[in-house]
Amino acid sequence: MQVDIIWDRVVNGYATRDITNIEVDEYSEIILCLKIRLEQLEEKLIEYKQSEDKRLKVFIPKREKELLRLKNLIKLME
């Protein structure tokens, strides 16, 4: 699979990323991989929250932000 990502496009003052040269079956694979990653992040977040180790608690806000970004990306792509 080879796709092109256009990094320097700006629409209404916001930077956008356009993905081109992608086929339908490749698109399905990307969505599936994103959903699997979402499940993994949700499991890690639960582990962090249930852990007694304070060092892991530091990662909770970062994981929550990452989860939110990933959910928004999946919703946008679907």
PDB file of C-alpha atoms in Angstrom:
ATOM      1  CA  MET A   1       0.000   0.000   0.000  1.00  0.00           C
ATOM      2  CA  GLN A   2       1.371   3.374  -0.981  1.00  0.00           C
ATOM      3  CA  VAL A   3      -0.519   6.529  -0.129  1.00  0.00           C
ATOM      4  CA  ASP A   4       0.338  10.177  -0.479  1.00  0.00           C
ATOM      5  CA  ILE A   5      -0.175  12.574   2.406  1.00  0.00           C
ATOM      6  CA  ILE A   6      -0.370  16.248   1.555  1.00  0.00           C
ATOM      7  CA  TRP A   7       1.032  18.044   4.607  1.00  0.00           C
ATOM      8  CA  ASP A   8       1.041  21.693   3.590  1.00  0.00           C
ATOM      9  CA  ARG A   9      -2.598  22.416   2.793  1.00  0.00           C
ATOM     10  CA  VAL A  10      -4.432  25.115   4.766  1.00  0.00           C
ATOM     11  CA  VAL A  11      -8.229  25.533   4.766  1.00  0.00           C
ATOM     12  CA  ASN A  12      -9.820  28.485   6.577  1.00  0.00           C
ATOM     13  CA  GLY A  13      -6.610  29.049   8.502  1.00  0.00           C
ATOM     14  CA  TYR A  14      -6.392  25.424   9.710  1.00  0.00           C
ATOM     15  CA  ALA A  15      -3.755  22.954   8.588  1.00  0.00           C
ATOM     16  CA  THR A  16      -5.214  19.848   6.972  1.00  0.00           C
ATOM     17  CA  ARG A  17      -3.819  16.489   5.985  1.00  0.00           C
ATOM     18  CA  ASP A  18      -5.129  14.988   2.756  1.00  0.00           C
ATOM     19  CA  ILE A  19      -4.586  11.293   2.086  1.00  0.00           C
ATOM     20  CA  THR A  20      -4.697  10.342  -1.596  1.00  0.00           C
ATOM     21  CA  ASN A  21      -4.077   7.235  -3.719  1.00  0.00           C
ATOM     22  CA  ILE A  22      -5.834   4.893  -1.316  1.00  0.00           C
ATOM     23  CA  GLU A  23      -8.097   2.026  -2.346  1.00  0.00           C
ATOM     24  CA  VAL A  24     -11.270   0.876  -0.602  1.00  0.00           C
ATOM     25  CA  ASP A  25      -9.777  -2.328   0.833  1.00  0.00           C
ATOM     26  CA  GLU A  26      -6.760  -0.403   2.130  1.00  0.00           C
ATOM     27  CA  TYR A  27      -9.118   2.127   3.696  1.00  0.00           C
ATOM     28  CA  SER A  28     -10.913  -0.704   5.509  1.00  0.00           C
ATOM     29  CA  GLU A  29      -7.599  -2.021   6.818  1.00  0.00           C
ATOM     30  CA  ILE A  30      -6.664   1.417   8.134  1.00  0.00           C
ATOM     31  CA  ILE A  31     -10.004   1.789   9.941  1.00  0.00           C
ATOM     32  CA  LEU A  32      -9.622  -1.702  11.442  1.00  0.00           C
ATOM     33  CA  CYS A  33      -6.096  -0.909  12.676  1.00  0.00           C
ATOM     34  CA  LEU A  34      -7.280   2.358  14.215  1.00  0.00           C
ATOM     35  CA  LYS A  35     -10.095   0.569  16.049  1.00  0.00           C
ATOM     36  CA  ILE A  36      -7.689  -2.066  17.373  1.00  0.00           C
ATOM     37  CA  ARG A  37      -5.364   0.688  18.588  1.00  0.00           C
ATOM     38  CA  LEU A  38      -8.327   2.390  20.254  1.00  0.00           C
ATOM     39  CA  GLU A  39      -9.143  -0.801  22.168  1.00  0.00           C
ATOM     40  CA  GLN A  40      -5.515  -1.142  23.263  1.00  0.00           C
ATOM     41  CA  LEU A  41      -5.417   2.432  24.521  1.00  0.00           C
ATOM     42  CA  GLU A  42      -8.677   1.976  26.421  1.00  0.00           C
ATOM     43  CA  GLU A  43      -7.287  -1.150  28.109  1.00  0.00           C
ATOM     44  CA  LYS A  44      -4.061   0.668  29.048  1.00  0.00           C
ATOM     45  CA  LEU A  45      -6.046   3.567  30.473  1.00  0.00           C
ATOM     46  CA  ILE A  46      -8.043   1.188  32.666  1.00  0.00           C
ATOM     47  CA  GLU A  47      -4.803  -0.431  33.853  1.00  0.00           C
ATOM     48  CA  TYR A  48      -3.315   2.967  34.681  1.00  0.00           C
ATOM     49  CA  LYS A  49      -6.390   4.031  36.627  1.00  0.00           C
ATOM     50  CA  GLN A  50      -6.515   0.784  38.621  1.00  0.00           C
ATOM     51  CA  SER A  51      -2.801   0.756  39.356  1.00  0.00           C
ATOM     52  CA  GLU A  52      -1.394   1.723  42.733  1.00  0.00           C
ATOM     53  CA  ASP A  53       1.828   2.907  41.082  1.00  0.00           C
ATOM     54  CA  LYS A  54       1.844   6.710  41.055  1.00  0.00           C
ATOM     55  CA  ARG A  55       4.280   6.774  38.140  1.00  0.00           C
ATOM     56  CA  LEU A  56       1.599   5.258  35.911  1.00  0.00           C
ATOM     57  CA  LYS A  57      -0.967   7.836  37.033  1.00  0.00           C
ATOM     58  CA  VAL A  58       1.122  10.482  35.249  1.00  0.00           C
ATOM     59  CA  PHE A  59       0.236   8.889  31.900  1.00  0.00           C
ATOM     60  CA  ILE A  60      -3.552   9.103  32.390  1.00  0.00           C
ATOM     61  CA  PRO A  61      -4.085  12.614  30.933  1.00  0.00           C
ATOM     62  CA  LYS A  62      -1.873  11.819  27.943  1.00  0.00           C
ATOM     63  CA  ARG A  63      -3.762   8.590  27.215  1.00  0.00           C
ATOM     64  CA  GLU A  64      -7.126  10.330  27.578  1.00  0.00           C
ATOM     65  CA  LYS A  65      -6.089  12.987  25.043  1.00  0.00           C
ATOM     66  CA  GLU A  66      -4.776  10.332  22.689  1.00  0.00           C
ATOM     67  CA  LEU A  67      -8.030   8.366  23.004  1.00  0.00           C
ATOM     68  CA  LEU A  68     -10.110  11.436  22.245  1.00  0.00           C
ATOM     69  CA  ARG A  69      -8.025  12.297  19.173  1.00  0.00           C
ATOM     70  CA  LEU A  70      -8.243   8.731  17.907  1.00  0.00           C
ATOM     71  CA  LYS A  71     -12.024   8.562  18.438  1.00  0.00           C
ATOM     72  CA  ASN A  72     -12.452  11.825  16.545  1.00  0.00           C
ATOM     73  CA  LEU A  73     -10.257  10.565  13.715  1.00  0.00           C
ATOM     74  CA  ILE A  74     -12.211   7.317  13.396  1.00  0.00           C
ATOM     75  CA  LYS A  75     -15.516   9.199  13.446  1.00  0.00           C
ATOM     76  CA  LEU A  76     -14.236  11.581  10.778  1.00  0.00           C
ATOM     77  CA  MET A  77     -13.043   8.747   8.541  1.00  0.00           C
ATOM     78  CA  GLU A  78     -16.254   6.740   8.851  1.00  0.00           C
TER      79      GLU A  78
END
